[in-house]
Amino acid sequence: MGWWQINADTLARGRFTVSPLAETTAALKTLHRATATHPGERAWLDAHLPAYRRHLAADPVTAQLIHAALGPRWNATFLTPTPSGDDATFPAELTRVRTTPPATARTDLLESLGRPLPATLHRDDLPHRAADLLTWAWTHTVHPTWPRRRRIIEADIVARTTHLGDGGWATALHDMRPGMRWLGDDRLQITTHDHPPRHLTHAHLLFVPVTHHQTWLTWDDAHQRSAVIYPCTATLTEPGSPPAPHTLHALLGPARATVLLLLDTPKTTTQLVALTGQGLGSIGRHLKILRNAHLIQRRRTGRSVLYHRTPTGDALVHAQENP
């Protein structure tokens, strides 16, 4: 197994962050592998995969580049720079890919591919081509839905930090990615594959959620940063409840009906704010009215309060869906 040695200072500085480039890379990896983990991702692939394949068919060099960059075990390092943790914009993050020295890009591709590069990749424009492909993925498949994606990412961060408050880092990190768990003795198991341990003393440790079911590790030794990119909680990224029936809208109002539908699984107020885009005050009022009507109830888990539908709330929703 592979593990990271993390001292108390490194863990104390560890934090969650949002990365538009990581989200775009996760989308690109999903397109490249053409596999979905839930119906919502399947629908997204159906919508974007044909255009992605046409884009690569028109540019065989970039097609070979991305095939080499997303290898069977490794990503090309230059394609997945470690986030800065400063809430950077997509263009700012992309600059680090585009300005990679060509020789560095070829070395990274050689490692990710695991065999000699084809002759067509012995060229100096590989970083620009990779950046252009990421720009295409951002423009066509991520940016149009970025506000919702960001709300989902922020909702996941809320859930993880809630676990942190309830059970400490061991609970927050458990199963963040396959095989990841706290081993004790300052050791964080990061993968089940056999890799030499990494010592992260004095490093900045970042945790970066993405909405696609993708995960990878990055590190930037020059700036002493390491990051775990991990998939958001499945209950947030899977397709939510279908649009509320018109009759439920008429009965409760569109905003309150949306909240009731989302509470088919327990959620905090902060998660509801993130998923709906409504303000905290509005969500609080909706929850109070729904509770007074006995359509939802709440329970405390550690420091968090979770809301979920009652049997009466379920019956109301089902009755409107199946008149």
XYZ file of C-alpha atoms in Angstrom:
323
model
C 0.000 0.000 0.000
C 1.045 3.627 -0.419
C 0.928 6.077 2.463
C 1.869 9.654 3.324
C 3.648 10.596 6.535
C 1.782 13.636 7.877
C 2.768 15.427 11.051
C 0.388 17.404 13.246
C 1.337 20.782 11.764
C 0.647 19.589 8.215
C -2.714 18.149 9.209
C -3.625 21.301 11.125
C -3.022 23.360 7.975
C -4.937 20.926 5.757
C -7.992 22.402 4.082
C -10.600 21.890 1.397
C -10.618 23.994 -1.754
C -12.429 24.387 -5.074
C -10.533 24.023 -8.361
C -12.207 24.723 -11.732
C -9.261 23.064 -13.477
C -9.580 19.897 -11.379
C -13.310 19.803 -12.180
C -12.510 20.169 -15.885
C -9.830 17.486 -15.745
C -12.302 15.137 -14.030
C -14.795 15.819 -16.840
C -12.091 15.167 -19.430
C -11.125 11.887 -17.766
C -14.781 10.814 -17.725
C -15.134 11.635 -21.416
C -11.926 9.811 -22.267
C -12.911 6.663 -20.366
C -16.537 6.891 -21.549
C -17.862 5.154 -18.436
C -20.537 6.415 -16.054
C -21.108 5.639 -12.382
C -24.750 6.714 -12.146
C -27.637 7.663 -14.485
C -26.934 11.390 -14.254
C -23.362 10.916 -15.417
C -24.612 8.590 -18.159
C -26.922 11.333 -19.426
C -24.028 13.814 -19.328
C -21.852 11.433 -21.350
C -24.603 10.877 -23.893
C -24.834 14.644 -24.341
C -21.108 15.368 -24.704
C -19.251 12.220 -25.753
C -20.089 12.436 -29.493
C -18.734 15.997 -29.712
C -15.606 15.001 -27.781
C -14.921 12.133 -30.145
C -15.470 14.363 -33.178
C -13.075 16.917 -31.696
C -10.317 14.324 -31.279
C -10.977 12.735 -34.677
C -10.248 16.115 -36.252
C -6.966 16.421 -34.308
C -5.076 13.080 -34.268
C -2.022 14.546 -32.500
C -4.093 15.758 -29.550
C -5.902 12.413 -29.525
C -2.563 10.618 -29.081
C -1.504 13.191 -26.515
C -4.514 12.675 -24.252
C -4.259 8.891 -24.637
C -0.688 9.086 -23.369
C -1.485 11.647 -20.659
C -4.294 9.610 -19.084
C -2.374 6.386 -18.694
C -3.521 3.146 -17.111
C -2.052 4.024 -13.689
C -0.760 7.587 -13.862
C -1.815 10.957 -15.160
C 0.839 13.052 -16.854
C 1.941 15.378 -14.054
C 1.883 18.550 -16.151
C -1.778 17.920 -17.041
C -2.843 17.833 -13.367
C -0.975 20.613 -11.541
C -1.490 20.785 -7.798
C -4.120 23.441 -6.970
C -2.845 26.491 -5.157
C -5.744 26.557 -2.709
C -6.350 30.235 -3.502
C -9.723 29.822 -5.264
C -8.056 30.575 -8.602
C -10.018 30.999 -11.807
C -9.889 28.477 -14.636
C -7.695 30.704 -16.865
C -5.233 31.281 -14.034
C -4.958 27.562 -13.273
C -4.688 26.692 -16.974
C -1.631 28.927 -17.363
C 0.400 26.401 -15.399
C -0.422 23.702 -17.976
C 0.225 25.915 -20.992
C 3.589 27.187 -19.721
C 5.020 23.732 -19.007
C 8.454 23.328 -20.666
C 8.058 20.953 -23.648
C 10.789 18.627 -22.388
C 9.000 18.316 -19.046
C 5.733 17.482 -20.797
C 7.401 14.724 -22.835
C 9.013 13.266 -19.715
C 5.663 13.255 -17.908
C 3.962 11.603 -20.888
C 6.643 8.927 -21.051
C 5.942 8.067 -17.406
C 2.146 8.088 -17.733
C 2.142 6.035 -20.947
C 4.652 3.514 -19.587
C 6.399 2.974 -22.929
C 8.235 5.033 -25.559
C 6.242 7.898 -27.017
C 5.049 7.656 -30.619
C 7.003 9.786 -33.073
C 4.094 12.198 -33.448
C 4.510 13.302 -29.819
C 8.154 14.321 -30.192
C 7.218 17.966 -30.596
C 7.255 21.184 -28.587
C 3.594 22.237 -28.723
C 2.268 19.510 -26.420
C 1.540 21.826 -23.434
C -0.403 24.188 -25.716
C -2.378 21.319 -27.184
C -3.211 19.967 -23.720
C -4.300 23.426 -22.571
C -6.446 23.855 -25.688
C -8.180 20.531 -25.052
C -8.849 21.479 -21.423
C -10.239 24.807 -22.647
C -12.569 22.936 -24.994
C -13.739 20.685 -22.145
C -14.284 23.674 -19.844
C -16.135 25.721 -22.456
C -18.416 22.987 -23.763
C -18.981 20.603 -20.860
C -18.245 22.346 -17.540
C -18.691 26.113 -17.711
C -22.402 26.026 -18.720
C -23.208 24.192 -15.465
C -20.383 25.541 -13.305
C -22.629 27.407 -10.806
C -24.492 24.188 -9.950
C -21.282 22.147 -9.973
C -19.713 24.601 -7.566
C -22.720 24.413 -5.241
C -22.431 20.600 -5.213
C -18.707 20.840 -4.483
C -19.335 23.302 -1.658
C -22.071 21.047 -0.261
C -19.599 18.170 -0.182
C -17.065 20.331 1.638
C -19.750 21.147 4.204
C -20.437 17.431 4.677
C -16.735 16.623 5.080
C -16.102 19.446 7.530
C -19.123 18.254 9.507
C -17.459 14.836 9.755
C -14.285 16.629 10.818
C -16.128 18.375 13.642
C -17.864 15.179 14.731
C -15.042 12.658 14.541
C -11.791 14.415 13.683
C -9.602 13.978 10.616
C -9.748 10.173 10.744
C -13.511 10.330 10.144
C -13.333 13.115 7.557
C -10.694 11.311 5.490
C -12.147 7.808 5.671
C -13.011 6.489 2.202
C -12.492 9.899 0.605
C -11.017 7.860 -2.240
C -10.792 4.055 -2.624
C -8.388 2.615 -0.075
C -7.854 5.886 1.778
C -7.880 5.739 5.580
C -5.995 6.960 8.632
C -3.513 4.306 9.832
C -2.283 6.022 12.967
C 1.315 6.904 13.834
C 1.073 9.982 11.544
C 0.354 7.802 8.503
C -2.413 8.364 5.962
C -2.981 5.423 3.627
C -3.527 7.115 0.292
C -3.858 4.115 -2.023
C -3.897 0.336 -1.937
C -1.162 0.218 -4.587
C 2.416 -0.258 -3.459
C 4.224 3.074 -3.609
C 7.109 4.488 -1.588
C 5.884 6.601 1.329
C 5.933 10.385 0.973
C 6.867 12.615 3.889
C 4.765 15.775 3.978
C 6.380 17.588 6.889
C 5.770 21.345 6.502
C 3.683 20.727 3.354
C 0.378 22.345 2.473
C -2.204 19.560 2.245
C -5.280 20.205 0.111
C -8.471 18.213 -0.455
C -10.248 18.993 -3.729
C -13.723 17.550 -4.473
C -14.949 17.092 -8.056
C -18.435 16.146 -9.210
C -17.356 13.325 -11.546
C -16.399 9.979 -10.057
C -12.673 10.526 -10.582
C -9.776 10.648 -8.150
C -6.044 11.283 -8.351
C -3.124 12.577 -6.311
C -0.840 15.506 -7.064
C 2.157 17.105 -5.444
C 4.288 20.154 -6.110
C 7.565 19.747 -4.262
C 8.813 23.188 -5.289
C 5.967 24.873 -3.413
C 5.524 22.107 -0.801
C 1.925 21.389 -1.781
C 0.168 18.038 -2.048
C -3.453 17.416 -2.946
C -6.051 14.667 -2.965
C -8.656 15.097 -5.704
C -11.679 13.011 -4.783
C -15.294 12.472 -5.939
C -18.123 14.287 -4.190
C -20.585 12.358 -2.065
C -22.741 10.197 -4.330
C -26.020 11.491 -2.888
C -25.093 14.969 -4.112
C -23.836 14.105 -7.588
C -26.440 11.524 -8.527
C -29.507 12.939 -10.229
C -31.735 14.585 -7.671
C -35.454 14.296 -7.390
C -37.313 14.953 -10.639
C -38.811 18.414 -11.130
C -41.680 18.970 -8.762
C -45.099 18.321 -10.304
C -47.025 21.440 -11.182
C -49.651 20.611 -8.549
C -46.955 20.435 -5.840
C -45.622 23.797 -7.039
C -49.088 25.253 -6.799
C -49.619 23.820 -3.316
C -46.298 24.723 -1.713
C -44.667 27.195 -4.067
C -41.746 26.265 -6.365
C -38.958 26.975 -3.871
C -40.554 25.095 -0.979
C -41.524 22.186 -3.241
C -37.898 21.902 -4.364
C -36.719 21.704 -0.747
C -39.260 19.007 0.047
C -38.160 16.941 -2.957
C -34.475 17.236 -2.022
C -35.179 15.900 1.462
C -35.738 12.351 0.248
C -32.302 11.877 1.874
C -31.154 13.754 5.008
C -29.429 17.080 4.355
C -28.198 20.046 6.358
C -29.377 23.591 5.791
C -25.991 24.472 4.295
C -26.267 21.628 1.800
C -29.757 22.782 0.838
C -28.438 26.311 0.297
C -25.666 24.946 -1.915
C -27.950 22.680 -3.944
C -30.792 25.142 -4.480
C -28.985 28.464 -4.682
C -31.508 29.934 -2.223
C -30.362 32.061 0.698
C -29.918 30.682 4.195
C -32.805 32.761 5.514
C -35.157 31.509 2.807
C -34.173 27.883 3.421
C -34.728 28.357 7.143
C -38.241 29.716 6.561
C -39.130 26.867 4.197
C -37.886 24.288 6.695
C -39.890 25.854 9.526
C -43.119 25.825 7.499
C -42.546 22.248 6.297
C -41.837 21.110 9.865
C -44.969 22.828 11.201
C -46.940 20.981 8.517
C -45.345 17.686 9.664
C -43.921 17.110 6.173
C -40.322 16.964 7.394
C -38.525 16.352 10.649
C -35.031 16.938 11.917
C -32.483 15.103 13.965
C -29.149 16.095 15.432
C -26.023 14.154 14.493
C -23.029 15.425 16.441
C -22.892 19.151 15.739
C -25.084 18.950 12.653
C -28.845 19.076 12.217
C -30.194 16.928 9.398
C -33.639 17.375 7.828
C -35.568 14.654 6.022
C -39.111 13.911 4.890
C -41.648 12.296 7.188
C -43.964 9.523 5.970
C -46.568 12.264 5.461
C -44.127 14.232 3.324
C -43.317 11.109 1.298
C -47.001 10.417 0.798
C -47.645 13.959 -0.405
C -44.799 13.826 -2.926
C -45.798 10.384 -4.206
C -49.433 11.393 -4.486
C -48.528 14.365 -6.674
C -46.158 12.260 -8.800
C -48.775 9.526 -9.260
C -52.177 11.218 -9.263
